[in-house]
XYZ file of C-alpha atoms in Angstrom:
494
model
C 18.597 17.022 -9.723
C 18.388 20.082 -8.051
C 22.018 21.190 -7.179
C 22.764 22.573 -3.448
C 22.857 26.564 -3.226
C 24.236 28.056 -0.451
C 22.600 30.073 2.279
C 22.834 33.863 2.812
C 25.109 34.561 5.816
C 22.752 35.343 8.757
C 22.566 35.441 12.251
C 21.536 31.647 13.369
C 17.882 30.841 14.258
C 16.190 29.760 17.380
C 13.098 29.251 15.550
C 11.993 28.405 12.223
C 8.700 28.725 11.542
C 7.388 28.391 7.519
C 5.210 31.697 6.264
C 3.990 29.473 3.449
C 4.073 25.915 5.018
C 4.454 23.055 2.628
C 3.689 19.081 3.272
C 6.346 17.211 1.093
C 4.972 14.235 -0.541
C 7.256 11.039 -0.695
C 7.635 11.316 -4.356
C 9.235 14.547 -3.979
C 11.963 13.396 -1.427
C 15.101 13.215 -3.175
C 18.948 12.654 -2.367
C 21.252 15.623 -1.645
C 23.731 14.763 -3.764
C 23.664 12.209 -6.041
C 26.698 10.044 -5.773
C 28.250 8.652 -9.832
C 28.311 5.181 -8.551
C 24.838 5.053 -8.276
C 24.407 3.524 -11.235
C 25.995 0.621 -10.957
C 25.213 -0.265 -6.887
C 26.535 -3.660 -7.182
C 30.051 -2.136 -7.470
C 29.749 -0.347 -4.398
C 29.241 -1.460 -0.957
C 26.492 0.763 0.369
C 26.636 2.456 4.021
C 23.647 0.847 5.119
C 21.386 -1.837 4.438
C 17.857 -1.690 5.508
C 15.875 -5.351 5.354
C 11.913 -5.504 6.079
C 8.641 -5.401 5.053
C 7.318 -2.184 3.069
C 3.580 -2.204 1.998
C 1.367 -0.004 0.137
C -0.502 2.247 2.253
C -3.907 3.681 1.700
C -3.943 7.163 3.585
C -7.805 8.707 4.594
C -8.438 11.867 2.377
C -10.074 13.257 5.660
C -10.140 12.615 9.101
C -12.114 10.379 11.112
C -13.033 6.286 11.306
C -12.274 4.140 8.290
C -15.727 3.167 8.462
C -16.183 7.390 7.756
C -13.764 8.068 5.151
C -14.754 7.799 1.263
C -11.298 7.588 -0.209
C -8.128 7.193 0.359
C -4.349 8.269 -1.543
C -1.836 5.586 -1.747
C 1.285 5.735 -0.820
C 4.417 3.348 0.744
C 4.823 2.752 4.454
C 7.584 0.098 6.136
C 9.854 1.345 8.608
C 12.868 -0.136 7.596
C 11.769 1.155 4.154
C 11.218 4.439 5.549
C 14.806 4.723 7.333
C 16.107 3.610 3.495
C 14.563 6.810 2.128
C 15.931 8.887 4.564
C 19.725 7.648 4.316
C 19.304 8.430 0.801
C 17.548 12.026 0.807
C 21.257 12.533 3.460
C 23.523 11.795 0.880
C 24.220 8.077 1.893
C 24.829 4.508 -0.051
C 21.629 2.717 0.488
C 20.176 -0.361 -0.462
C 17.207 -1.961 0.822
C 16.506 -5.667 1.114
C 12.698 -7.203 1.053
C 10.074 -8.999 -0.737
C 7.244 -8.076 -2.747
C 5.046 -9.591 -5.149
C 5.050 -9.911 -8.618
C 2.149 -7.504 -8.826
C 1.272 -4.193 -9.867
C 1.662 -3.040 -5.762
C 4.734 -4.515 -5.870
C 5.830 -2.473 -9.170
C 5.053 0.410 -7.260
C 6.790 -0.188 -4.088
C 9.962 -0.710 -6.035
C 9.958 1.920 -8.308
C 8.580 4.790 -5.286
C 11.334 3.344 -3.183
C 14.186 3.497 -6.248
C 12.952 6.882 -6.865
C 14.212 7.814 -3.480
C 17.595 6.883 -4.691
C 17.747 3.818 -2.820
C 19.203 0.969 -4.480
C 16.233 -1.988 -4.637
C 18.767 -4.542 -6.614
C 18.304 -7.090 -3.983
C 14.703 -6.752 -3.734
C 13.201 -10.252 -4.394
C 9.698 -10.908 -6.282
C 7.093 -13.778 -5.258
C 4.697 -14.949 -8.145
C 2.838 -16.449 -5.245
C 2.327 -14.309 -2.547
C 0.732 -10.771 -2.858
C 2.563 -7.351 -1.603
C 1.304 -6.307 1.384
C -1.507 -3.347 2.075
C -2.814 -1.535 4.895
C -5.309 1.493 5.484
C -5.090 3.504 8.755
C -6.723 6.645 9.528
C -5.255 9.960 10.062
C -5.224 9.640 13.979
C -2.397 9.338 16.464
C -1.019 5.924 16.416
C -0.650 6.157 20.449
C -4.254 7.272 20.765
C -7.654 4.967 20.880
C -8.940 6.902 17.683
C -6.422 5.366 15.599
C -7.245 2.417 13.430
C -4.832 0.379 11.116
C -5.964 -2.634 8.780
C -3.416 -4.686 7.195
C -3.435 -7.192 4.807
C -0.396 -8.939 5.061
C -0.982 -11.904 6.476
C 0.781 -14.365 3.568
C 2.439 -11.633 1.825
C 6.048 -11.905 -0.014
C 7.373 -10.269 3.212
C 6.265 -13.202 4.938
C 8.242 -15.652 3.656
C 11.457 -13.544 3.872
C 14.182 -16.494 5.805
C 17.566 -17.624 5.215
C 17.077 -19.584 2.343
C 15.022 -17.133 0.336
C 17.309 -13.414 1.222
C 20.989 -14.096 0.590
C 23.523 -13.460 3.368
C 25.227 -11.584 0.110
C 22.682 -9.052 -0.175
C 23.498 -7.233 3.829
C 27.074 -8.379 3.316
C 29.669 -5.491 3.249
C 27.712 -2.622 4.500
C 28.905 -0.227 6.915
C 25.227 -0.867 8.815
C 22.441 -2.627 8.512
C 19.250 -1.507 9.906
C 16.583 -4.593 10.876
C 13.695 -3.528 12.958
C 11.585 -5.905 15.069
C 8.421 -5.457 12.878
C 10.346 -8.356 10.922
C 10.573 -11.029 13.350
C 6.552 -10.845 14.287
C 6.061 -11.524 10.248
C 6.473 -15.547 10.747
C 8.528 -17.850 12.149
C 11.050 -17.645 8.724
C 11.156 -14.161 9.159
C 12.404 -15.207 12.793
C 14.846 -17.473 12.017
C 15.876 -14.783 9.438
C 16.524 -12.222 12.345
C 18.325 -14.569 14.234
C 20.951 -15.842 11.201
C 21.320 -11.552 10.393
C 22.031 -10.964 14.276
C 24.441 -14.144 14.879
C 28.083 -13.183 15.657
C 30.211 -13.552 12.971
C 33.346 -12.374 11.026
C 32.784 -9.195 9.525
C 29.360 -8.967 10.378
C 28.022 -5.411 9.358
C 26.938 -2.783 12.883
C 23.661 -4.082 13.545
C 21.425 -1.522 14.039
C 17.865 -2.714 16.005
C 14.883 -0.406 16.361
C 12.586 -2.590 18.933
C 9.310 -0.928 17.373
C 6.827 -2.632 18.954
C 3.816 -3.210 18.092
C 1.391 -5.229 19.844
C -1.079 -6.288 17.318
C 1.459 -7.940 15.839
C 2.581 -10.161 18.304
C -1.002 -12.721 19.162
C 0.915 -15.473 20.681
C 2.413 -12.887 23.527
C 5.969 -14.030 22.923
C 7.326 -10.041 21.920
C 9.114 -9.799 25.338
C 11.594 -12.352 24.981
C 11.992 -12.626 21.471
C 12.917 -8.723 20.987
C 15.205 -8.750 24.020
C 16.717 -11.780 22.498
C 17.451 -9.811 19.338
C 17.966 -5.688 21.017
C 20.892 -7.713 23.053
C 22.498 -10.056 20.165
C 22.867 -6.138 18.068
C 25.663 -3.080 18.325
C 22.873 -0.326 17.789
C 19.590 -0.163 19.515
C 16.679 2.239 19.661
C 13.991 1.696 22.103
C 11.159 4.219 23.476
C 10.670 4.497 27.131
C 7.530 3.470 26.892
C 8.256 -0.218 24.814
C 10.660 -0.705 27.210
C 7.972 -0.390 29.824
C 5.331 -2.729 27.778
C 7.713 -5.054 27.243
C 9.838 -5.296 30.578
C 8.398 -3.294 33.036
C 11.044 -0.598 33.238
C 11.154 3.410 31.834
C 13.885 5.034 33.595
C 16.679 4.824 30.822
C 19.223 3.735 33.593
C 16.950 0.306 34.340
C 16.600 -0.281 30.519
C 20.369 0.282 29.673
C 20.683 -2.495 33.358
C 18.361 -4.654 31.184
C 19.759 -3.843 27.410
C 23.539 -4.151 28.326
C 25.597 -5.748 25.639
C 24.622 -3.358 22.667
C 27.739 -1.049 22.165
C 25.375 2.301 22.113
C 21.682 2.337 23.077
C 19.631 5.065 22.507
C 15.867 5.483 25.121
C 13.625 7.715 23.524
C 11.867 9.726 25.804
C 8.950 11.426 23.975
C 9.055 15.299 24.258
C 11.409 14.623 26.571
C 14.347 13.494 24.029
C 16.265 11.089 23.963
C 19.191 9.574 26.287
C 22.502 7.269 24.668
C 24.387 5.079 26.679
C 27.883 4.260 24.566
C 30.115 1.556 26.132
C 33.632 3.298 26.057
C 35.646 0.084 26.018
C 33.947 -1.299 22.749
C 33.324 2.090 20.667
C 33.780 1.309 16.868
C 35.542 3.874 14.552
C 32.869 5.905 12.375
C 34.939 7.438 9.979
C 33.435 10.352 7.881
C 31.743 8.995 4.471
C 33.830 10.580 1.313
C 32.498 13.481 -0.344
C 30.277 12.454 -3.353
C 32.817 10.853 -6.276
C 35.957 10.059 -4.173
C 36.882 6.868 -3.072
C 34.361 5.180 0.038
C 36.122 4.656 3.142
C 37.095 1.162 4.834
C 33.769 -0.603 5.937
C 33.830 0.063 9.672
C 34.318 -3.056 11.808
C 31.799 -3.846 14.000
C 31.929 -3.836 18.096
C 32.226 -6.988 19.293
C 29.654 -8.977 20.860
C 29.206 -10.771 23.159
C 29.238 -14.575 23.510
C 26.764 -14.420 25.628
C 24.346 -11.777 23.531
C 21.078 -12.653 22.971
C 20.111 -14.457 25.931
C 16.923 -13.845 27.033
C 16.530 -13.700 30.424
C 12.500 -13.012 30.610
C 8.986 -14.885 30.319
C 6.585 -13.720 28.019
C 4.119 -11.765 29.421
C 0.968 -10.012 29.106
C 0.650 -6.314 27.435
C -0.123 -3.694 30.022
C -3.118 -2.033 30.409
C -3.462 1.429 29.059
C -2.813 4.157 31.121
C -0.197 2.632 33.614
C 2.207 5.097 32.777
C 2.866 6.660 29.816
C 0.808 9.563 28.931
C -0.808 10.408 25.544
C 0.982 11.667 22.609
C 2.725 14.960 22.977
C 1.735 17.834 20.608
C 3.873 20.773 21.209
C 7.315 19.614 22.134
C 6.699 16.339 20.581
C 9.679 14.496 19.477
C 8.360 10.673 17.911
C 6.523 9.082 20.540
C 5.525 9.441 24.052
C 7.039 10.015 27.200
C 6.127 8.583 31.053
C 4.216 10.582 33.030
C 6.778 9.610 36.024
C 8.859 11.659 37.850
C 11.543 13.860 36.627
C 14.816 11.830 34.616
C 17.411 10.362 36.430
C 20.480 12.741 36.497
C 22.956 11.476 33.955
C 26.210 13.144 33.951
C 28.920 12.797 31.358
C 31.825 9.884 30.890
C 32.165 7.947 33.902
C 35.701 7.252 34.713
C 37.466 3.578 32.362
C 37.616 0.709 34.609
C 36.131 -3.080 33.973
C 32.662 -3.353 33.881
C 31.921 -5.529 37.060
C 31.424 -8.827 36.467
C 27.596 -10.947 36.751
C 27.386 -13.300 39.518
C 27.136 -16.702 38.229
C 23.985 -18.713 38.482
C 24.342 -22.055 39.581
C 23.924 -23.483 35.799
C 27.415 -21.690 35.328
C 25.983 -19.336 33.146
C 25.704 -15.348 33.873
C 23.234 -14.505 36.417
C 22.455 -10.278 35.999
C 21.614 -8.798 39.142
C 18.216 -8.135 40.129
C 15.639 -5.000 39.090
C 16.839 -1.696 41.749
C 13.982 -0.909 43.690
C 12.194 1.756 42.173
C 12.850 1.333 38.544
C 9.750 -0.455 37.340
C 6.333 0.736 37.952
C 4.221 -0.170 40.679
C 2.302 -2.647 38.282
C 5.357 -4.584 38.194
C 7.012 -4.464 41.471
C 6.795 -8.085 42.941
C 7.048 -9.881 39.324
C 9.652 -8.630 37.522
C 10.590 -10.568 34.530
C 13.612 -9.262 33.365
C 16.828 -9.598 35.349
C 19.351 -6.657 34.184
C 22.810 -6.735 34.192
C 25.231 -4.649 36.610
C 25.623 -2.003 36.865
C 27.358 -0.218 33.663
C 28.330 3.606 34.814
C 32.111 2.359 35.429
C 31.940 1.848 31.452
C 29.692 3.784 29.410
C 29.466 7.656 28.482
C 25.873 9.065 28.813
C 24.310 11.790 26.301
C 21.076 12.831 27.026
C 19.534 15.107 24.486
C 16.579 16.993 24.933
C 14.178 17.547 21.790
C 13.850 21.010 20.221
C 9.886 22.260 20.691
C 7.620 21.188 17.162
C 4.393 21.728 16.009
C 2.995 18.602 15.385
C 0.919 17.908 11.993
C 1.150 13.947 12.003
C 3.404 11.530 14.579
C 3.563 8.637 11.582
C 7.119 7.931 10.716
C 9.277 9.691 13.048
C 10.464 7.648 14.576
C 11.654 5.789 11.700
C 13.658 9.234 10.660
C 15.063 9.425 13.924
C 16.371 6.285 13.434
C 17.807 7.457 10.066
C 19.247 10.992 11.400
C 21.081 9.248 14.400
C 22.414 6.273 11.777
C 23.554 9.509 9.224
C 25.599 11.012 12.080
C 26.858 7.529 13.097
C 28.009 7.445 9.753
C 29.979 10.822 9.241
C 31.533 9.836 12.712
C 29.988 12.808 14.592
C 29.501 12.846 18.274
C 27.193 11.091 20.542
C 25.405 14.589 20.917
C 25.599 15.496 17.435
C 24.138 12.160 16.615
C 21.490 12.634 18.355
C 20.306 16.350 17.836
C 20.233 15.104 14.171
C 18.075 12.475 15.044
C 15.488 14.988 16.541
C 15.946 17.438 13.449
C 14.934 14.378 11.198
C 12.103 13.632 13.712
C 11.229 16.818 13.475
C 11.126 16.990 9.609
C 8.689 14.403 9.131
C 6.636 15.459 12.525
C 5.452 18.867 10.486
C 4.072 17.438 7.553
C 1.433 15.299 7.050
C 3.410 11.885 5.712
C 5.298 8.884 6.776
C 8.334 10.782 4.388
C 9.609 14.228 4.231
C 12.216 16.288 3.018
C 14.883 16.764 5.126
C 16.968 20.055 5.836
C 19.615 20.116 3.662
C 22.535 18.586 5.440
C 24.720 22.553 5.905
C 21.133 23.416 7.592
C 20.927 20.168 9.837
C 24.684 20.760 11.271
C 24.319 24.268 11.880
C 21.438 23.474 13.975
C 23.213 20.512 15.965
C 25.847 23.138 16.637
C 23.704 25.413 18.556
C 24.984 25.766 21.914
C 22.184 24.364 24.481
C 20.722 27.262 25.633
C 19.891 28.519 21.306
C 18.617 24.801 20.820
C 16.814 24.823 24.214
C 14.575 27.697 22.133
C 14.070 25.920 19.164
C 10.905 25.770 17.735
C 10.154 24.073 14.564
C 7.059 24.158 12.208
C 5.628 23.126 9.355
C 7.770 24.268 6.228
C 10.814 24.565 8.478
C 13.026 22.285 5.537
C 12.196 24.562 2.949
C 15.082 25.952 1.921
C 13.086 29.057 0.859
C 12.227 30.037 4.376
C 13.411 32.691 6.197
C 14.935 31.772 9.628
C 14.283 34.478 12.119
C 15.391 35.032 16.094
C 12.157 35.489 18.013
């Protein structure tokens, strides 16, 4: 393992731009510092668990349709999987929790995945269901050109559920990441959502990245059942555009009105950034992890929730057509998805003053009845049949970070979201601030965003928190590109 070195003192960049650029394959994606426990994980309760799917992936050796390409590279895709890896190549206690098959794919997932220095203890092995595969071509996921096959449909994953992943296995970690990929597997994997995101004592944070995606979800039921699960968590993640998919609102102040019992939400906004609303009267304490040998800190408690959380208040509905608002994927500037073509952002200033959240009216069933959409906040395709009712308004009780992204130059869009997920959950972690958190989301975005896989190496962590602590108008000017992780690479002031 390749010890730290430190960096030359030097004036601190604005733009890092590789001479030689380099696309990191997974295999080389390693841990920063390797912790002595690691060998024996069962005697140490990990930071975070991540449980889903991961499947081998067949990558095109060229661009163009799958009907096109003549080969193909393997390698491991999953989000959940993918947010695993990353927690790792940070320095953090990770296990992840899925299924495979007893097969030779299912060898490999394990061992590429352990090799990331994520512990795969709790991984459990079908002999009668097959691991999961998919090709996809080398186009924009957001984009028409893009094609995905998958060949999942009764894989291990599958028949993830209560009775075959033990409550045991999530138990004790500081977080555990779930994504809603899972609960559009099968019903089991449903009910398996649902028993993970039930209150209970000591229930880990919950962290919930929405990550929709359509083709997933044939019966049309993805509206309700991933606002039933984005309200029962502590953490959520949610693009601008799912939110708009799913319940006909982008502005991040009418999707925090619809998302309001998760302690911190965080709208991604494309090129835009990203936006976190924290509730100031349930913050949970994020102590700093230990430094690599000493003792691990406390579990953090998790935020309380609600016992109300998880209603949902909405209809399935039909997808939207293409093109109602948000635009195509963004190239320079990009940060892991994309952004509405709407007007400007709302203005979002900083804490708003303490004071009670105002209470819901009550419907006449006796249960909570949110108020209705504002006027303005969902598209015109929407206006007249709403089918989400949000909650009050929550300024008198939350703190509001927006973040813009730093400019990139985009090689591939696959996965970056996923290591946005993992850079804010790293910061949540060491207990950094809501702005901190987030700028190291968008450097972890930004990581995988200039190379060409789902996985790449991350700055080394002295590199990422120099960068957070630019003041705004140095990261305003940053521009990232391919090779920007190596640690090799000169940083220069443009």
């Amino acid at each position: 393992m390749e010890a730290a070195r430190p960096e030359a003192a030097r004036p601190e960049a604005v733009r890092l731009e590789a001479v030689h650029p380099e696309a990191v394959s997974p295999e080389t994606v390693r841990p920063e510092a390797p912790r002595p426990e690691a060998a024996h994980p069962e005697a140490v309760r990990p930071d975070a668990v991540c449980l889903g799917e991961s499947m081998v992936t067949f990558l095109p050796t060229r661009p163009g349709r799958l009907a096109d390409v003549p080969s193909f590279t393997r390698a491991i895709g999953g989000a959940e999987s993918n947010v695993a890896c990353a927690l790792a190549a940070a320095g953090h206690r990770v296990r992840w929790v899925g299924r495979v098959g007893r097969d030779g794919f299912g060898d490999h997932l394990v061992d590429a995945i352990a090799a990331h220095g994520v512990d795969v203890g709790a991984v459990g092995r079908d002999p009668h269901r097959p691991t999961g595969v998919y090709f996809r071509t080398d186009a924009d996921r957001a984009t028409d050109a893009h094609e995905v096959v998958y060949y999942r449909a009764g894989s291990a994953a599958s028949a993830m559920s209560p009775a075959t992943v033990p409550y045991d296995s999530v138990a004790g970690a500081r977080i555990l990441h779930l994504t809603g990929i899972t609960a559009a597997l099968s019903a089991d994997c449903l009910a398996l959502m649902r028993e993970l995101t039930a209150p209970r004592a000591g229930r880990p944070l919950v962290s919930f990245d929405v990550n929709h995606r359509a083709g997933l979800w044939r019966d049309g039921g993805a509206s309700a059942v991933l606002l039933d699960l984005a309200r029962r968590a502590d953490i959520v993640f949610v693009g601008a555009d799912e939110a708009e998919r799913l319940w006909g609102v982008a502005e991040p102040d009418a999707i925090r009105a619809v998302l309001a019992e998760p302690a911190v939400l965080v709208v991604k906004r494309g090129g835009e950034g990203a936006v976190a609303f924290e509730r100031r009267a349930a913050s949970f304490p994020t102590p700093p992890l230990p430094e690599p040998g000493a003792s691990p800190q406390a579990p953090v408690r998790p935020a309380a929730v609600p016992p109300d959380a998880g209603r949902a208040d909405v209809q399935p509905r039909r997808r939207l057509r293409r093109g109602a608002r948000g635009g195509g994927p963004v190239r320079e500037g990009a940060g892991w998805g994309k952004a509405p073509r709407s007007g400007p952002a709302p203005a979002l200033g900083g804490p708003a003053p303490d004071g009670p959240a105002p209470a819901a009216p009550e419907a006449p069933d006796g249960s909570a009845s949110p108020a209705p959409v504002p006027d303005g906040s969902a598209s015109p395709a929407h206006r007249g049949r709403d089918t989400v009712t949000p909650a009050p308004a929550l300024r008198g009780r939350d703190t509001v970070t927006p973040v813009p992204a730093p400019r990139v130059t985009v090689v591939s869009p696959v996965g970056a979201g996923d290591a946005f997920a993992a850079g804010f959950l790293s910061g949540t972690l060491r207990g950094l601030d809501m702005r901190t958190r987030l700028r190291h989301g968008h450097l972890a975005a930004a990581a995988v965003l200039t190379t060409a896989g789902d996985l790449a190496r991350p700055p080394r962590r002295a590199r990422a928190d120099r960068l957070a602590a630019l003041d705004d108008t140095a990261w305003g000017t940053l521009h990232l590109g391919p090779g920007w992780t190596g640690d090799d690479q000169e940083v220069r002031t443009p």
